[in-house]
mmCIF file of C-alpha atoms in Angstrom:
data_model
loop_
_atom_site.group_PDB
_atom_site.id
_atom_site.type_symbol
_atom_site.label_atom_id
_atom_site.label_comp_id
_atom_site.label_asym_id
_atom_site.label_seq_id
_atom_site.Cartn_x
_atom_site.Cartn_y
_atom_site.Cartn_z
ATOM 1 C CA MET A 1 142.715 153.628 67.985
ATOM 2 C CA TYR A 2 145.139 156.495 67.440
ATOM 3 C CA GLU A 3 145.150 160.124 68.544
ATOM 4 C CA PRO A 4 141.909 161.831 67.599
ATOM 5 C CA ASN A 5 141.812 163.864 64.437
ATOM 6 C CA VAL A 6 140.407 167.382 64.384
ATOM 7 C CA VAL A 7 137.072 167.636 62.579
ATOM 8 C CA GLY A 8 137.999 168.479 58.980
ATOM 9 C CA ASP A 9 141.198 166.373 58.893
ATOM 10 C CA TRP A 10 141.661 163.607 56.337
ATOM 11 C CA GLN A 11 142.751 160.216 57.682
ATOM 12 C CA GLU A 12 144.408 157.698 55.355
ATOM 13 C CA CYS A 13 143.155 154.077 55.474
ATOM 14 C CA GLU A 14 146.510 152.333 55.589
ATOM 15 C CA GLU A 15 144.861 148.970 54.870
ATOM 16 C CA HIS A 16 143.544 150.211 51.497
ATOM 17 C CA ALA A 17 145.967 152.195 49.333
ATOM 18 C CA GLY A 18 144.632 155.592 48.315
ATOM 19 C CA LEU A 19 141.476 155.494 50.439
ATOM 20 C CA ARG A 20 140.966 158.234 53.008
ATOM 21 C CA VAL A 21 138.165 159.368 55.326
ATOM 22 C CA ARG A 22 137.182 162.744 56.743
ATOM 23 C CA VAL A 23 134.609 163.921 59.273
ATOM 24 C CA HIS A 24 133.613 167.497 58.469
ATOM 25 C CA ARG A 25 130.836 170.078 58.455
ATOM 26 C CA LEU A 26 129.937 169.644 62.092
ATOM 27 C CA GLU A 27 127.189 172.249 62.419
ATOM 28 C CA ALA A 28 123.830 172.999 63.969
ATOM 29 C CA ALA A 29 121.161 171.870 61.488
ATOM 30 C CA GLU A 30 117.534 170.827 61.457
ATOM 31 C CA PRO A 31 116.786 167.437 59.871
ATOM 32 C CA PRO A 32 115.167 167.502 56.409
ATOM 33 C CA ARG A 33 112.189 165.266 57.292
ATOM 34 C CA GLY A 34 111.337 166.909 60.608
ATOM 35 C CA ARG A 35 112.383 166.301 64.190
ATOM 36 C CA ASP A 36 112.048 162.916 65.853
ATOM 37 C CA ASP A 37 109.764 162.936 68.915
ATOM 38 C CA ALA A 38 112.527 161.247 70.939
ATOM 39 C CA ALA A 39 114.722 164.345 70.443
ATOM 40 C CA ALA A 40 112.299 166.710 72.222
ATOM 41 C CA GLY A 41 114.231 169.403 74.075
ATOM 42 C CA LEU A 42 117.517 168.575 72.342
ATOM 43 C CA THR A 43 119.456 170.614 69.788
ATOM 44 C CA TYR A 44 119.934 169.017 66.377
ATOM 45 C CA PHE A 45 123.233 169.033 64.518
ATOM 46 C CA SER A 46 124.680 167.310 61.476
ATOM 47 C CA VAL A 47 128.043 165.891 60.586
ATOM 48 C CA ARG A 48 129.337 164.644 57.245
ATOM 49 C CA VAL A 49 131.656 161.686 56.722
ATOM 50 C CA THR A 50 133.357 161.631 53.320
ATOM 51 C CA VAL A 51 135.303 158.732 51.838
ATOM 52 C CA GLU A 52 137.654 159.620 48.988
ATOM 53 C CA ASN A 53 139.516 157.275 46.676
ATOM 54 C CA ARG A 54 142.870 158.578 45.507
ATOM 55 C CA GLY A 55 144.092 155.114 44.537
ATOM 56 C CA ALA A 56 144.201 153.250 41.242
ATOM 57 C CA ARG A 57 141.350 150.755 41.830
ATOM 58 C CA HIS A 58 137.755 151.009 43.001
ATOM 59 C CA TYR A 59 136.597 149.979 46.488
ATOM 60 C CA GLY A 60 133.168 148.840 47.614
ATOM 61 C CA ILE A 61 132.409 150.770 50.807
ATOM 62 C CA HIS A 62 129.797 150.552 53.526
ATOM 63 C CA LEU A 63 129.204 153.223 56.134
ATOM 64 C CA GLU A 64 125.893 152.432 57.791
ATOM 65 C CA ASP A 65 124.208 152.779 61.153
ATOM 66 C CA GLY A 66 126.355 151.260 63.862
ATOM 67 C CA GLN A 67 129.584 152.231 62.104
ATOM 68 C CA ILE A 68 129.343 155.880 63.198
ATOM 69 C CA ASP A 69 129.220 156.732 66.904
ATOM 70 C CA VAL A 70 128.665 160.302 68.121
ATOM 71 C CA ARG A 71 129.506 161.318 71.701
ATOM 72 C CA VAL A 72 129.026 164.759 73.242
ATOM 73 C CA GLY A 73 130.065 166.717 76.315
ATOM 74 C CA PRO A 74 133.084 166.323 78.561
ATOM 75 C CA ASP A 75 131.813 162.926 79.810
ATOM 76 C CA GLY A 76 131.287 161.472 76.319
ATOM 77 C CA GLU A 77 127.549 160.869 76.577
ATOM 78 C CA GLY A 78 125.939 159.244 73.554
ATOM 79 C CA ALA A 79 124.113 161.645 71.252
ATOM 80 C CA PHE A 80 120.677 160.759 69.888
ATOM 81 C CA ILE A 81 121.248 159.722 66.264
ATOM 82 C CA ASP A 82 118.281 160.295 63.982
ATOM 83 C CA TRP A 83 118.555 157.270 61.682
ATOM 84 C CA ARG A 84 115.418 158.244 59.751
ATOM 85 C CA ASN A 85 116.932 161.542 58.573
ATOM 86 C CA SER A 86 120.532 160.396 58.184
ATOM 87 C CA GLN A 87 121.946 159.316 54.821
ATOM 88 C CA PHE A 88 124.422 156.447 54.861
ATOM 89 C CA ILE A 89 126.692 154.782 52.301
ATOM 90 C CA GLU A 90 125.441 151.257 51.681
ATOM 91 C CA GLY A 91 127.472 149.122 49.296
ATOM 92 C CA PHE A 92 128.752 151.901 47.048
ATOM 93 C CA ASP A 93 131.698 151.503 44.663
ATOM 94 C CA VAL A 94 134.029 154.479 44.981
ATOM 95 C CA TYR A 95 136.131 154.708 41.841
ATOM 96 C CA PRO A 96 139.496 156.510 41.610
ATOM 97 C CA LEU A 97 139.268 160.283 42.088
ATOM 98 C CA ARG A 98 135.686 160.009 43.396
ATOM 99 C CA ARG A 99 134.030 160.582 46.775
ATOM 100 C CA ALA A 100 130.996 159.370 48.671
ATOM 101 C CA THR A 101 129.506 161.226 51.660
ATOM 102 C CA ALA A 102 127.274 160.127 54.521
ATOM 103 C CA VAL A 103 125.272 162.754 56.429
ATOM 104 C CA VAL A 104 124.353 162.003 60.038
ATOM 105 C CA TYR A 105 121.745 163.990 61.948
ATOM 106 C CA ALA A 106 122.027 163.814 65.724
ATOM 107 C CA ALA A 107 120.686 165.671 68.747
ATOM 108 C CA ALA A 108 122.025 166.423 72.209
ATOM 109 C CA PRO A 109 121.687 169.014 74.976
ATOM 110 C CA GLU A 110 122.861 172.370 73.636
ATOM 111 C CA ALA A 111 125.467 172.868 76.393
ATOM 112 C CA ALA A 112 127.167 169.551 75.475
ATOM 113 C CA LEU A 113 127.795 170.522 71.840
ATOM 114 C CA THR A 114 131.072 172.288 72.582
ATOM 115 C CA HIS A 115 132.619 168.780 72.804
ATOM 116 C CA VAL A 116 131.647 166.425 69.978
ATOM 117 C CA ASP A 117 133.537 163.205 69.211
ATOM 118 C CA VAL A 118 132.739 161.156 66.117
ATOM 119 C CA GLN A 119 134.103 157.630 65.755
ATOM 120 C CA VAL A 120 133.980 155.933 62.356
ATOM 121 C CA GLN A 121 134.699 152.345 61.367
ATOM 122 C CA LEU A 122 134.553 151.932 57.608
ATOM 123 C CA ARG A 123 133.920 148.580 55.928
ATOM 124 C CA VAL A 124 135.800 148.240 52.625
ATOM 125 C CA ASP A 125 135.243 145.268 50.309
ATOM 126 C CA ASP A 126 133.767 143.313 53.246
ATOM 127 C CA GLU A 127 136.820 143.989 55.448
ATOM 128 C CA TRP A 128 136.725 146.242 58.512
ATOM 129 C CA ALA A 129 139.149 149.165 58.564
ATOM 130 C CA ASP A 130 140.548 150.458 61.857
ATOM 131 C CA ARG A 131 138.317 152.755 63.894
ATOM 132 C CA ARG A 132 139.194 156.434 63.729
ATOM 133 C CA LEU A 133 138.124 159.298 65.986
ATOM 134 C CA TRP A 134 137.539 162.975 65.181
ATOM 135 C CA ALA A 135 137.076 165.630 67.848
ATOM 136 C CA GLY A 136 135.417 169.004 67.462
ATOM 137 C CA GLY A 137 132.572 171.122 68.709
ATOM 138 C CA ILE A 138 129.806 173.501 67.812
ATOM 139 C CA GLY A 139 129.636 177.090 69.039
ATOM 140 C CA ALA A 140 126.168 176.516 70.526
ATOM 141 C CA GLY A 141 126.114 176.965 74.257
ATOM 142 C CA GLU A 142 129.455 178.756 74.452
ATOM 143 C CA PRO A 143 129.912 180.508 77.775
ATOM 144 C CA THR A 144 130.231 184.266 77.831
ATOM 145 C CA ALA A 145 133.746 185.702 77.902
ATOM 146 C CA ALA A 146 133.467 186.488 81.615
ATOM 147 C CA ALA A 147 132.474 182.891 82.445
ATOM 148 C CA ALA A 148 134.756 181.157 79.958
ATOM 149 C CA PRO A 149 137.592 179.058 81.359
ATOM 150 C CA ALA A 150 141.098 180.296 80.645
ATOM 151 C CA GLY A 151 142.278 179.391 77.149
ATOM 152 C CA THR A 152 138.870 179.220 75.441
ATOM 153 C CA GLY A 153 138.221 182.839 74.409
ATOM 154 C CA GLN A 154 138.670 184.572 71.056
ATOM 155 C CA GLY A 155 142.405 185.114 71.627
ATOM 156 C CA SER A 156 143.182 181.650 72.978
ATOM 157 C CA LEU A 157 145.540 179.239 71.272
ATOM 158 C CA ALA A 158 142.698 176.724 70.791
ATOM 159 C CA HIS A 159 140.613 179.353 69.005
ATOM 160 C CA GLN A 160 143.567 180.416 66.839
ATOM 161 C CA VAL A 161 144.281 176.799 65.839
ATOM 162 C CA SER A 162 140.607 176.257 65.016
ATOM 163 C CA VAL A 163 140.523 179.367 62.794
ATOM 164 C CA PHE A 164 143.798 178.362 61.104
ATOM 165 C CA LEU A 165 142.531 174.835 60.348
ATOM 166 C CA ARG A 166 139.234 176.189 59.015
ATOM 167 C CA ASP A 167 141.145 178.608 56.742
ATOM 168 C CA GLN A 168 143.430 175.815 55.496
ATOM 169 C CA ALA A 169 140.566 173.475 54.599
ATOM 170 C CA GLU A 170 140.045 172.711 50.939
ATOM 171 C CA PRO A 171 137.685 175.140 49.182
ATOM 172 C CA GLY A 172 134.089 174.009 49.474
ATOM 173 C CA SER A 173 134.853 171.529 52.243
ATOM 174 C CA ALA A 174 133.677 173.548 55.236
#
């Protein structure tokens, strides 16, 4: 495992020329088929995982349950993943200059959503790619300015970097 990527970053799959992965659109969202009873009292959110082929040949990809792990909060507690509402990539051929996207719906305590880590291990043509980690967060549960730790407010470096990265993202990718 390497240094974590920031949510929105592309990560090249060195094992497969031209293939890259991105975790993006980490946002509060209600699931399309209704809430799971096991998520009572938790806040739902969604995250998208996109695989893009910029190479010269097609790849058969799999991104199913068990290949995406979502952890929340400073202690890395496991988020509840709503498999019924999530949409995975199961045996899809991604041709050159094409993309495929999985959408995962998860739930966790609202206060823990400021720290969200998503680990992805893609399977390409029946071979496992290296695991990659993306780190981000959702504004839900943000402390007030008076209670915020130093370095987390609107003028902080972390906030400025987050805004810069969001502005630099490809159009339509947020």
